[in-house]
Tab-separated table of C-alpha atoms and ligand atoms in Angstrom:
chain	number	residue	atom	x	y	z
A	1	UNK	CA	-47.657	44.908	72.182
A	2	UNK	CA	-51.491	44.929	72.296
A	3	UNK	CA	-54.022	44.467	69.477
A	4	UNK	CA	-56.755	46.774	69.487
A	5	UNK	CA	-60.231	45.644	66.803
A	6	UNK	CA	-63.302	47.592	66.265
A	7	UNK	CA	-66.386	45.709	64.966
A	8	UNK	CA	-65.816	45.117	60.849
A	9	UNK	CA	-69.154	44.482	59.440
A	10	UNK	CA	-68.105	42.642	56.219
A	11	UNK	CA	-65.133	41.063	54.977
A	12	UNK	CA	-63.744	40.078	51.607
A	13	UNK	CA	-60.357	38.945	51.217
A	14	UNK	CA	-57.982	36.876	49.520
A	15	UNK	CA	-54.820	35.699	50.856
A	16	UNK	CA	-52.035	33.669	52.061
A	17	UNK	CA	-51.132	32.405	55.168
A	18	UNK	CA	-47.427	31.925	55.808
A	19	UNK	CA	-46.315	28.445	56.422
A	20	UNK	CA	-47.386	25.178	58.206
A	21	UNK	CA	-45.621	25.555	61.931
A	22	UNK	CA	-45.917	21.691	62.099
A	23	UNK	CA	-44.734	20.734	58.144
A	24	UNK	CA	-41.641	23.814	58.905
A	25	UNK	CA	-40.548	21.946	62.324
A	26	UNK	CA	-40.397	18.236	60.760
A	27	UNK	CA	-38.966	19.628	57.347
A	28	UNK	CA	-36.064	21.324	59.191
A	29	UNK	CA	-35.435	18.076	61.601
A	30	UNK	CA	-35.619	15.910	58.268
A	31	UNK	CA	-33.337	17.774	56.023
A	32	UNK	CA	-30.632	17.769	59.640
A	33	UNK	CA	-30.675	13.907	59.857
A	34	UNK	CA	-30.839	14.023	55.974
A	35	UNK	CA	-27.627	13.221	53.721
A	36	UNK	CA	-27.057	16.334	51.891
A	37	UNK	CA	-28.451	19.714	51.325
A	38	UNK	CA	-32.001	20.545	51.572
A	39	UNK	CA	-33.985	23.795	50.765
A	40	UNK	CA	-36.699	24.629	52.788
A	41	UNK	CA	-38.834	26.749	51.020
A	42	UNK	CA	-42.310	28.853	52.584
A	43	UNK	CA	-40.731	28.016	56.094
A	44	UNK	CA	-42.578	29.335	58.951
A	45	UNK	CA	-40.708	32.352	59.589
A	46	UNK	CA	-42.532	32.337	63.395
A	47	UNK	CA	-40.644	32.092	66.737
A	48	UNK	CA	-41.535	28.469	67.107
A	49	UNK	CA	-40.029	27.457	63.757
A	50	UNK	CA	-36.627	29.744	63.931
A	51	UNK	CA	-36.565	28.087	67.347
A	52	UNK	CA	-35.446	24.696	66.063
A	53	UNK	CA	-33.516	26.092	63.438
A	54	UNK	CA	-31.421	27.558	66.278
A	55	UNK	CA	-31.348	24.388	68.488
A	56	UNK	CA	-30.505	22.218	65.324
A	57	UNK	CA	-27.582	24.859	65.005
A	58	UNK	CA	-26.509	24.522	68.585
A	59	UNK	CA	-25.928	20.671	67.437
A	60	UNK	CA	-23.739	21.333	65.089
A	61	UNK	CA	-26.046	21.467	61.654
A	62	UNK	CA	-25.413	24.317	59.401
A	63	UNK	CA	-28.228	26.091	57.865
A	64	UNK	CA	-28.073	29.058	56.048
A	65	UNK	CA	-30.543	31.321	56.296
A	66	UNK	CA	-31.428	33.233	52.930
A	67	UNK	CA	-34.614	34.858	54.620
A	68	UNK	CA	-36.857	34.398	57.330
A	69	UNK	CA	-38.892	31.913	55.660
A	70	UNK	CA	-36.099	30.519	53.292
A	71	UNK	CA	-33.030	28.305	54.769
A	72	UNK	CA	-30.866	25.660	53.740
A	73	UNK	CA	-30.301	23.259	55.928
A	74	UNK	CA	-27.095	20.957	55.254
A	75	UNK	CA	-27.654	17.025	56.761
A	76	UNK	CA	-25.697	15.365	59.128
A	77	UNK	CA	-26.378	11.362	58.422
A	78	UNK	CA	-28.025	11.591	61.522
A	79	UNK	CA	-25.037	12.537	64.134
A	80	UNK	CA	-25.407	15.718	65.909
A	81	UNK	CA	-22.268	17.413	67.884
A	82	UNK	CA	-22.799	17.603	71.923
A	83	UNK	CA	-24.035	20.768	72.066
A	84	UNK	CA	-22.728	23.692	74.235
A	85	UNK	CA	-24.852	25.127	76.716
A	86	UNK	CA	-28.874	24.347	77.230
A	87	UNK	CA	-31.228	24.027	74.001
A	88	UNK	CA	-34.020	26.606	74.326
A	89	UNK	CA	-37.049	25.521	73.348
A	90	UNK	CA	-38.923	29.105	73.681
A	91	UNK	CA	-42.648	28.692	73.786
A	92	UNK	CA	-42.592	25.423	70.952
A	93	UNK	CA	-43.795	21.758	72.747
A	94	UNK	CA	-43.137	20.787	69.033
A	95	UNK	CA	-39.426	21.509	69.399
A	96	UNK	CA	-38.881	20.038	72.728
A	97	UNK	CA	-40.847	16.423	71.984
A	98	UNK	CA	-40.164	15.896	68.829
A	99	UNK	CA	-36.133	17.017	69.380
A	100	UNK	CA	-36.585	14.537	72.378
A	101	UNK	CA	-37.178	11.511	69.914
A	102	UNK	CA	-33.983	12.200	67.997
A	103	UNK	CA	-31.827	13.486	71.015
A	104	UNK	CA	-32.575	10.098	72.771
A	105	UNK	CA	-30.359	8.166	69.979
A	106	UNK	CA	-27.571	10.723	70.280
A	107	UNK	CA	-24.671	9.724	72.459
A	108	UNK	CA	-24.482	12.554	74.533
A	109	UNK	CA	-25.980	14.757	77.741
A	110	UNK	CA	-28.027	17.705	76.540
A	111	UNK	CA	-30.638	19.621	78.677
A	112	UNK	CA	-33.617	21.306	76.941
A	113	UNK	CA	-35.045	24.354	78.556
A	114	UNK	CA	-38.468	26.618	77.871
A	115	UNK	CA	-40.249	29.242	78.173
A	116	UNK	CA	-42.664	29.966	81.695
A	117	UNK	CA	-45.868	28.547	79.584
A	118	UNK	CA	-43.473	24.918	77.907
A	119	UNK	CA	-42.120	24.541	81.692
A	120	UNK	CA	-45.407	24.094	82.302
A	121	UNK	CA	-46.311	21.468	79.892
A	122	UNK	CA	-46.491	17.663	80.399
A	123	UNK	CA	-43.205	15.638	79.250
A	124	UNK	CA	-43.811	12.533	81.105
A	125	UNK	CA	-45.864	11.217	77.972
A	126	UNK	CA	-42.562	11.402	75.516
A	127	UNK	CA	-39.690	10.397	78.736
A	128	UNK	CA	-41.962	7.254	78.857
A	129	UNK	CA	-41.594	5.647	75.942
A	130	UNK	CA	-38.150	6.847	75.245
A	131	UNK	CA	-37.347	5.494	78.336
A	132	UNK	CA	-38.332	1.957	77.254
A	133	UNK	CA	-36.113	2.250	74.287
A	134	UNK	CA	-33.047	3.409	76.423
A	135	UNK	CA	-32.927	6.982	76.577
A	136	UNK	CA	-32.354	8.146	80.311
A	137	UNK	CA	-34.687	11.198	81.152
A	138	UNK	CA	-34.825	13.549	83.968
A	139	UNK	CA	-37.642	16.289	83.884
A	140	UNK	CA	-36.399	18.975	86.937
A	141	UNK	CA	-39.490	20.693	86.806
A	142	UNK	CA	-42.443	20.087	88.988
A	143	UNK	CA	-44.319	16.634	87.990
A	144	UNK	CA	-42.795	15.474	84.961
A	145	UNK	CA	-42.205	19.005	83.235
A	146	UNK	CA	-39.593	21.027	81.690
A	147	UNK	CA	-35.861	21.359	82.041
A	148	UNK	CA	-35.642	18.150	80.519
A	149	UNK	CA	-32.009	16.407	80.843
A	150	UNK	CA	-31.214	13.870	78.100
A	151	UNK	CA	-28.622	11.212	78.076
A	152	UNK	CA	-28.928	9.941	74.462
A	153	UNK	CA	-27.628	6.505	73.498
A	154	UNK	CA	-26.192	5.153	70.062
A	155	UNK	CA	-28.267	1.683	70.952
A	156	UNK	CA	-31.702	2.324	70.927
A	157	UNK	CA	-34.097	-0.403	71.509
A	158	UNK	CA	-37.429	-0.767	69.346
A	159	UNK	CA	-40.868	-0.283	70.829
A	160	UNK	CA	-44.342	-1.546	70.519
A	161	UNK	CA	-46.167	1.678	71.990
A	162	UNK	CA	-50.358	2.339	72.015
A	163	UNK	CA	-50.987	5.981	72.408
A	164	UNK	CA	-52.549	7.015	76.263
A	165	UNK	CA	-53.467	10.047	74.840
A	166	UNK	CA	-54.002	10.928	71.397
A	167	UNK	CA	-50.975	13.315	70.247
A	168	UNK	CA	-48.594	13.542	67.480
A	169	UNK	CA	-45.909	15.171	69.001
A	170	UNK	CA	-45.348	11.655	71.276
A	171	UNK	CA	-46.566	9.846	67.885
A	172	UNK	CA	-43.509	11.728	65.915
A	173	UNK	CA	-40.950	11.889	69.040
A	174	UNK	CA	-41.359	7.742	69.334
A	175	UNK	CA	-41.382	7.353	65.576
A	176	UNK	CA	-38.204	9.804	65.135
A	177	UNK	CA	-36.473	7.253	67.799
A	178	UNK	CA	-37.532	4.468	65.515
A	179	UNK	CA	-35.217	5.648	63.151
A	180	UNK	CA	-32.329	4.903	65.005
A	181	UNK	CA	-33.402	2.041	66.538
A	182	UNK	CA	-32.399	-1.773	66.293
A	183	UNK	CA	-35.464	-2.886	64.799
A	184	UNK	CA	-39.203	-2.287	63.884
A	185	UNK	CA	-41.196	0.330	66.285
A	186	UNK	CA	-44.459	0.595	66.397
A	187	UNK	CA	-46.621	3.596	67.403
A	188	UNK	CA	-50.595	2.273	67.447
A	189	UNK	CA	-53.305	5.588	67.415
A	190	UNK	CA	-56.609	4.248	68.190
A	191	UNK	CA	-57.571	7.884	67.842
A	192	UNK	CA	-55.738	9.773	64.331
A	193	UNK	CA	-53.366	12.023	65.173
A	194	UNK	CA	-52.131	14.261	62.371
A	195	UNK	CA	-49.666	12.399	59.818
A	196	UNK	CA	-46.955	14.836	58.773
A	197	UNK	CA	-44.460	12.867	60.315
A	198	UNK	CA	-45.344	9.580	58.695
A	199	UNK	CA	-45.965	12.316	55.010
A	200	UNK	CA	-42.862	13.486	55.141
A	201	UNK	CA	-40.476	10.598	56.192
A	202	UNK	CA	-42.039	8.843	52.980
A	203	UNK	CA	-40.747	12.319	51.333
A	204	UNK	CA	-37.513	12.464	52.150
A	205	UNK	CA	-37.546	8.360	51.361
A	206	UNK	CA	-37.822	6.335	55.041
A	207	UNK	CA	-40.582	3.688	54.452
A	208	UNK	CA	-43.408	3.800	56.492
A	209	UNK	CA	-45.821	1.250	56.707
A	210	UNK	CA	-49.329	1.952	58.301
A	211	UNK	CA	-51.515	-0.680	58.801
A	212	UNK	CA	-55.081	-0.120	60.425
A	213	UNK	CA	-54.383	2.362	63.223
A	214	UNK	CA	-50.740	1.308	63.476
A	215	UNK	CA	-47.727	3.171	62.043
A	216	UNK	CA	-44.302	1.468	61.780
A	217	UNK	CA	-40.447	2.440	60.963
A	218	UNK	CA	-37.724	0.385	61.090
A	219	UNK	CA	-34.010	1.778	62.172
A	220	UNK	CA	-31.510	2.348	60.154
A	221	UNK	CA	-32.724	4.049	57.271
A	222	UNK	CA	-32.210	8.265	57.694
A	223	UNK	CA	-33.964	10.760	55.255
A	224	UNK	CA	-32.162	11.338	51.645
A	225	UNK	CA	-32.079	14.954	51.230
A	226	UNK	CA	-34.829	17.098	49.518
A	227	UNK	CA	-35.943	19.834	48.843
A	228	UNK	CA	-39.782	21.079	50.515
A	229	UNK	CA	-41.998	23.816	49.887
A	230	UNK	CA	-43.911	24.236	52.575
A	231	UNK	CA	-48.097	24.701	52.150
A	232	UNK	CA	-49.713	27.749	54.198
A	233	UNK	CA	-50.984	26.618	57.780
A	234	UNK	CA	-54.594	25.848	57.692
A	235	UNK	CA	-54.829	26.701	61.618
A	236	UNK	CA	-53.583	29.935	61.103
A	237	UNK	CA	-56.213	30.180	58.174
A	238	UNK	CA	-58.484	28.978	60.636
A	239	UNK	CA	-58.894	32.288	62.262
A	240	UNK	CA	-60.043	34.472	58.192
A	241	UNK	CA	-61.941	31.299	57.876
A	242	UNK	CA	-64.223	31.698	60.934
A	243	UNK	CA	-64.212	35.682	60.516
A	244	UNK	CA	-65.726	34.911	57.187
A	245	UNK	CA	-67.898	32.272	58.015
A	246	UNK	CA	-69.885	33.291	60.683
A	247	UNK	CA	-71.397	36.698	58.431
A	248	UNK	CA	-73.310	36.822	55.274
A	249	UNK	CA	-72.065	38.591	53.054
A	250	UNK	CA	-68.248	37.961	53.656
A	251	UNK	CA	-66.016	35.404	52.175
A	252	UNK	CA	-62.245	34.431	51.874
A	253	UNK	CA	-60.221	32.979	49.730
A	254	UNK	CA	-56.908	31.411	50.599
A	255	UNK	CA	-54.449	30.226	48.508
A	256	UNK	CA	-51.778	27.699	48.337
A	257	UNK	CA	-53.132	25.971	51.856
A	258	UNK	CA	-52.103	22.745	52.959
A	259	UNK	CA	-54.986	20.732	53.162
A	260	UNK	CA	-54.052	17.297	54.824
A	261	UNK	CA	-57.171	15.475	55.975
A	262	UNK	CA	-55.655	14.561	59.318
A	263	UNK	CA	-56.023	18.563	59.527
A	264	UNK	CA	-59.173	19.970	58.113
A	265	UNK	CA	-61.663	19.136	60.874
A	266	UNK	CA	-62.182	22.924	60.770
A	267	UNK	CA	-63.957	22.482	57.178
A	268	UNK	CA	-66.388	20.042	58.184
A	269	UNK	CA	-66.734	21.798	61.100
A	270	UNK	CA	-67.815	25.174	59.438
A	271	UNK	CA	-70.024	23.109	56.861
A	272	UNK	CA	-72.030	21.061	59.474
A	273	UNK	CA	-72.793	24.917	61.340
A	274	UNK	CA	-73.746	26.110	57.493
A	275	UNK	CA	-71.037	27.795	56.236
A	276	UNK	CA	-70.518	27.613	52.604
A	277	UNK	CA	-67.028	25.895	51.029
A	278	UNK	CA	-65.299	25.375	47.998
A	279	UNK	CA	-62.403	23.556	48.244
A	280	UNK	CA	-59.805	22.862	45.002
A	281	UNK	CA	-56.986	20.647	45.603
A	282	UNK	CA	-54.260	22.345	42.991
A	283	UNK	CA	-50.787	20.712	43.731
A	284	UNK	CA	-49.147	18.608	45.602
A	285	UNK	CA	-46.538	19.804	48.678
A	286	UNK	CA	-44.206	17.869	50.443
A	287	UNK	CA	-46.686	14.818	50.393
A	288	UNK	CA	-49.097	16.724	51.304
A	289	UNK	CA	-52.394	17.972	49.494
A	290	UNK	CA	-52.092	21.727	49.222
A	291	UNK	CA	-54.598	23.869	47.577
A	292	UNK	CA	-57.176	26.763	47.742
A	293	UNK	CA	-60.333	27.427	49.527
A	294	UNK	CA	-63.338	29.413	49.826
A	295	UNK	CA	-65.500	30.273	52.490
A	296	UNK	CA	-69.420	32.432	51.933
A	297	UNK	CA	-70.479	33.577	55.447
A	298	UNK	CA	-73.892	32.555	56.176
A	299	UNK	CA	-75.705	32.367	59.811
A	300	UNK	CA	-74.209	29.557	61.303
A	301	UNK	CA	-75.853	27.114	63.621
A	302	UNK	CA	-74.301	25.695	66.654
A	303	UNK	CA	-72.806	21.966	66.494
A	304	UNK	CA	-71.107	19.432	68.726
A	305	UNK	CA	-67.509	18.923	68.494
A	306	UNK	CA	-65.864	15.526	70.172
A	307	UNK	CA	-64.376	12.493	69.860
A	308	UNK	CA	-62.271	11.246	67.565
A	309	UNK	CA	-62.519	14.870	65.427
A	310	UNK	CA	-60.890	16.513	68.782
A	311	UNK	CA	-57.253	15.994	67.653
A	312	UNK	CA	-58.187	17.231	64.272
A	313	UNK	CA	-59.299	20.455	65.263
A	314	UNK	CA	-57.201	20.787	68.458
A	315	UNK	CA	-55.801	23.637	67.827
A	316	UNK	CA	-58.461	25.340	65.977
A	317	UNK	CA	-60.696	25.031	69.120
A	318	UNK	CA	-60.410	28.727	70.759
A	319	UNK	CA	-61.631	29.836	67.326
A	320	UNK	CA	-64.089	27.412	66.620
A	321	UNK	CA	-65.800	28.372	70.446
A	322	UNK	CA	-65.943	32.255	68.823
A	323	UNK	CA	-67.941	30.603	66.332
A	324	UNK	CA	-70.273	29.152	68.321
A	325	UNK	CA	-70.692	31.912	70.392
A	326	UNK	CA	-71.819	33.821	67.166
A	327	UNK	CA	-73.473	30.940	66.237
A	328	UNK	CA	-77.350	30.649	66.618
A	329	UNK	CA	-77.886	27.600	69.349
A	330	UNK	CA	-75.930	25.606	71.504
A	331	UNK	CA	-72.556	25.071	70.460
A	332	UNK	CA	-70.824	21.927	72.366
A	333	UNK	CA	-67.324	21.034	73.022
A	334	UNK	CA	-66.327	17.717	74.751
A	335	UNK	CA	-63.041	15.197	74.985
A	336	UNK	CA	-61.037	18.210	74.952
A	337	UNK	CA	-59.129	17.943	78.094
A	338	UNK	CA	-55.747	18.335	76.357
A	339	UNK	CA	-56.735	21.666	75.660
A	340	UNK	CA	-56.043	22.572	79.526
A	341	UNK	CA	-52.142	21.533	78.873
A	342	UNK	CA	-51.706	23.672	75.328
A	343	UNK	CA	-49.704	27.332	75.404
A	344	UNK	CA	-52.239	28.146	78.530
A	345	UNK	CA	-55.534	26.352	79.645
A	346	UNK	CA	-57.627	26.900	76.693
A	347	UNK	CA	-60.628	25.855	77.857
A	348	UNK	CA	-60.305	27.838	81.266
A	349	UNK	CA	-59.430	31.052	78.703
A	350	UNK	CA	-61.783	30.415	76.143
A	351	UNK	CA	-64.571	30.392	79.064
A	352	UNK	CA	-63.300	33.576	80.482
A	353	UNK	CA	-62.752	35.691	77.420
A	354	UNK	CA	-66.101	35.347	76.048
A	355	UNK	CA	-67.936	35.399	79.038
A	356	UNK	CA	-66.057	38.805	79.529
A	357	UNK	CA	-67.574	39.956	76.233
A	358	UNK	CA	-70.916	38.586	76.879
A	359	UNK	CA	-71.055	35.726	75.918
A	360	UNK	CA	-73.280	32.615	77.619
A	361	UNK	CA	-70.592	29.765	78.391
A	362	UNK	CA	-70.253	27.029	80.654
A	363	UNK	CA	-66.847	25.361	81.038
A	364	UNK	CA	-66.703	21.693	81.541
A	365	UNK	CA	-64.021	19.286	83.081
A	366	UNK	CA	-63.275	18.235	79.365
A	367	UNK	CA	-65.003	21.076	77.067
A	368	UNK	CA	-67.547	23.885	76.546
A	369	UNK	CA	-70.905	24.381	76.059
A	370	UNK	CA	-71.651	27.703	74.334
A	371	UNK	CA	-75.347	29.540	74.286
A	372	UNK	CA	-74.659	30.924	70.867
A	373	UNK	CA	-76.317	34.381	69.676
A	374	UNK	CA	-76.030	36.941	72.635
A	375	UNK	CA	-73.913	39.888	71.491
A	376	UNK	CA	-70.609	40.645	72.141
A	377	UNK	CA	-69.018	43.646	73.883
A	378	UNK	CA	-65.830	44.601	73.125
A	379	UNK	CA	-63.691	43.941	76.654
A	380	UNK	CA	-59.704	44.132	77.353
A	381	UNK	CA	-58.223	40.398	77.463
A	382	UNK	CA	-55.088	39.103	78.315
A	383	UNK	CA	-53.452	36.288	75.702
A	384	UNK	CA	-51.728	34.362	78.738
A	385	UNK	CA	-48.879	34.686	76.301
A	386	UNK	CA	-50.577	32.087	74.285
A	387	UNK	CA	-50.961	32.997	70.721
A	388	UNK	CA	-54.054	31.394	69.383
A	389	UNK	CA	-55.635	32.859	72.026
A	390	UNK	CA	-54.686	35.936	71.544
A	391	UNK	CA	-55.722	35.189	67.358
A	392	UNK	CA	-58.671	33.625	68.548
A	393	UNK	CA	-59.644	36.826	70.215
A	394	UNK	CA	-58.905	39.562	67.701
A	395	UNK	CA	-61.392	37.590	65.834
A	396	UNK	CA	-64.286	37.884	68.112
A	397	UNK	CA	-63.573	41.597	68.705
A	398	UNK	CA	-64.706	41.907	65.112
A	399	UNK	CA	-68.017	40.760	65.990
A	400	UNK	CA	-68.362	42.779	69.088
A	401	UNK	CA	-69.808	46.553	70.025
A	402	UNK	CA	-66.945	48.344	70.989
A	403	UNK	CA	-63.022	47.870	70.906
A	404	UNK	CA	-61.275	44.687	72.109
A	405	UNK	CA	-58.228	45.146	73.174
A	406	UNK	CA	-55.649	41.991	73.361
A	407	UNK	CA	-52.824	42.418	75.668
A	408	UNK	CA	-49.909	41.101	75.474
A	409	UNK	CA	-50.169	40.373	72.068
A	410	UNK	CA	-46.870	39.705	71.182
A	411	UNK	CA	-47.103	36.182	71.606
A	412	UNK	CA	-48.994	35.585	68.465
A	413	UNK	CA	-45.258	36.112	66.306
A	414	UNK	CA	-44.876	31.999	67.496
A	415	UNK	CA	-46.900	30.624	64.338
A	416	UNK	CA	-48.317	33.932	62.518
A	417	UNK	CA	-46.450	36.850	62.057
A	418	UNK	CA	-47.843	39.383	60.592
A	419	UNK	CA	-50.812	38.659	61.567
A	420	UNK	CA	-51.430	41.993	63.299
A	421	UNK	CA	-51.085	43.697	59.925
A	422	UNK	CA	-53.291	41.492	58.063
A	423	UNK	CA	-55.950	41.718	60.576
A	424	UNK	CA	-56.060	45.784	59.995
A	425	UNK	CA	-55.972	45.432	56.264
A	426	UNK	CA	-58.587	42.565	56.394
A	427	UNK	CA	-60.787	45.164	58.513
A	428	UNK	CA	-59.827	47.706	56.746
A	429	UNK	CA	-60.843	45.957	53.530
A	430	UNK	CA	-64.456	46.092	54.862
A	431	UNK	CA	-67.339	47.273	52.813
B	1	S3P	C1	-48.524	19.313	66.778
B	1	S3P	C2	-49.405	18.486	67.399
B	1	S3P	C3	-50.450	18.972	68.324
B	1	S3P	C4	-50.718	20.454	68.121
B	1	S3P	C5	-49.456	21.262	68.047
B	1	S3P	C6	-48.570	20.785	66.906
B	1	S3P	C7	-47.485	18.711	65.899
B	1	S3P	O1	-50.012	18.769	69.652
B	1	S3P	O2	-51.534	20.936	69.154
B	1	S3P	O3	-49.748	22.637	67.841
B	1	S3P	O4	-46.838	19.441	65.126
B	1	S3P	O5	-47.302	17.494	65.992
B	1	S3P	P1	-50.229	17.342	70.419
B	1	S3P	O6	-49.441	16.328	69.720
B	1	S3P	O7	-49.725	17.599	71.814
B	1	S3P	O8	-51.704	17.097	70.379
């Protein structure tokens, strides 16, 4: 599938987004350990998501499915069957870590598989630390990566564990192993990593205790089951966010968005470059601020993104470097290595893609540094099969003379479907 965009001068919407890829993983893992049934409601209905539904299945949880984006999932008290076969992973890192922290306390041999782009991601930073608790790891692929083989074992040991790199998946995966663990294990962040985990154990009623940049569970306790709505995903917002921002004239409103502050670096973001905000918290999800925002589109400026914001924005960055290639000034992007071991090498794309549509960029061992303001050209690109990329350039090809064509689009049905058909009644929607 390709997605093809011609220039939209103005937009005006007001939407949805469907639901939080990283709230839909944990809720579904949750409600499997949990002790009854559990409705998950607003579940990501993306490729990712269904993924773990269909790995927790191949363990022996049953979920019934009453749509794509409504399941119940009925709780095991935390004992999963030995499953038959491999666990496919598809293209999700969140499935294959954060499965990884529970699969280590299960007594059995299990081997996780992925897609070309996850057997190319990094494991070595969850087999580490699960290691140290007991778990016995083997990663077949080249340097530490994918097939992973698991050898689970009923007597976990706790763990004291400071972050190397600042990530929530090996935050979650360590955390999830907590749980079954003889004892109190701690993760310590010095940089914040996004707290769903730690949000939603409290939820389904695990105590969590967080003190300073420390985050603690002790075993023994498994979720009680509940019920969770999930909130819209801000980072696929994050894409009708920037379209709007960047013009005068446009704006967006989207509803019913989960706004946890460990995950809305993309606001500040857009306010320091001059975009123009309202924001109106409205309910409260799964422990988790949800509510509605609004975005004016003024001329942005260009800003520096870094340091301990990174992880906030992490996967808002391909978007956020459109921005600051419309942008007037310098935009600048550091202490983003990670981005070079996401879906594809983000910062490598990134570079390429808008220098291909004429934009001034200069890649950097750990970032970008973007010469905002030249005008863009519509160009074909490939999404490297990763889908913010391929979002992330849709996007700019609404800014640019010409047509963009994405290739390989396909990719972007992981955390947003639909989003193809939004995009053409967003652009259609155009003044
Ligand atoms: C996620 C954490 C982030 C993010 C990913 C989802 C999560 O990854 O990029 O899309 O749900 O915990 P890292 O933990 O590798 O930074």
């Amino acid at each position: 599938m390709e997605i093809r965009v011609q220039r939209a001068p103005l937009i005006e919407a007001d939407i949805e987004v469907p639901g939080d890829k990283s709230i839909s993983h944990r809720s579904a893992m949750f409600a499997a350990l949990s002790d009854g049934a559990c409705r998950l409601r607003n579940y990501l209905p993306g490729e990712d998501c269904l993924g773990t539904l269909r790995v927790l299945r191949q363990l022996g949880v049953t979920i019934e499915s009453l749509s794509p984006s409504e399941h119940v999932v009925h709780g095991l008290r935390g004992r999963f069957s030995e499953p038959q076969g491999d666990l496919d992973c598809g293209n999700s890192g969140t499935t294959m870590r954060l499965m990884s922290g529970l699969l280590a306390a299960q007594p059995f041999r299990c081997r996780l598989t992925g897609d070309a782009s996850l057997s190319r991601r990094p494991m070595r930073r969850i087999m580490e630390p699960l290691q140290q608790m007991g778990a016995v790891f083997e990663a077949e692929g080249e340097g530490g990566c994918p097939p992973l083989v698991i050898r689970g074992t009923a007597g976990l040991r706790p763990l004291a564990y400071r972050l190397p790199v600042p990530s929530a998946q090996v935050k979650s995966a360590i955390l999830l192993a907590g749980l079954f663990a003889d004892g109190v294990t701690t993760v310590d962040q010095p940089v914040p990593t996004r707290d769903h985990t730690e949000r939603l154990l409290e939820y389904f009623g695990v105590p969590v205790t967080r003190e300073g940049t420390s985050v603690s569970v002790r075993g023994g306790t498994l979720p009680r089951a509940r019920d969770v709505d999930v909130p819209g995903d801000v980072s696929s917002a994050a894409f009708w966010l920037v379209a709007a921002a960047t013009q005068p004239g446009s704006s967006v409103r989207v509803r019913n968005l989960g706004l946890n502050p460990t995950r809305t670096g993309i606001l500040a973001v857009l306010l320091r470059m001059g975009a123009k905000l309202r924001e109106e918290e409205e309910t409260k999800g799964p422990g988790e601020p949800c509510g509605r925002i609004e975005i004016v589109g003024r001329s942005l400026r260009g800003t520096e993104i870094g340091g301990a914001e990174i992880p906030n924005v992490i996967d808002e960055l391909p978007v956020l470097a459109v921005a600051g290639a419309l942008a007037g000034g310098t935009t600048v992007i550091k202490d983003a290595a990670e981005l070079r071991v996401k879906e594809s090498d983000r910062l490598a794309v990134v570079a390429r893609h808008l220098a291909a549509m004429g934009a001034d960029v200069t890649e950097h061992p750990d970032g970008l540094e973007i010469r905002g303001g030249r005008p863009l050209h519509g160009a074909r690109l490939e999404s490297h099969g990763d889908h913010r990329i391929a979002m992330a350039f849709a996007i700019a090809g609404l800014f640019a003379d010409g047509e963009t064509v994405i290739e390989d689009a396909s990719c972007v049905e992981t955390s947003y479907p639909g989003f193809a058909g939004q995009l053409e009644r967003i652009a259609h929607g155009r003044r």
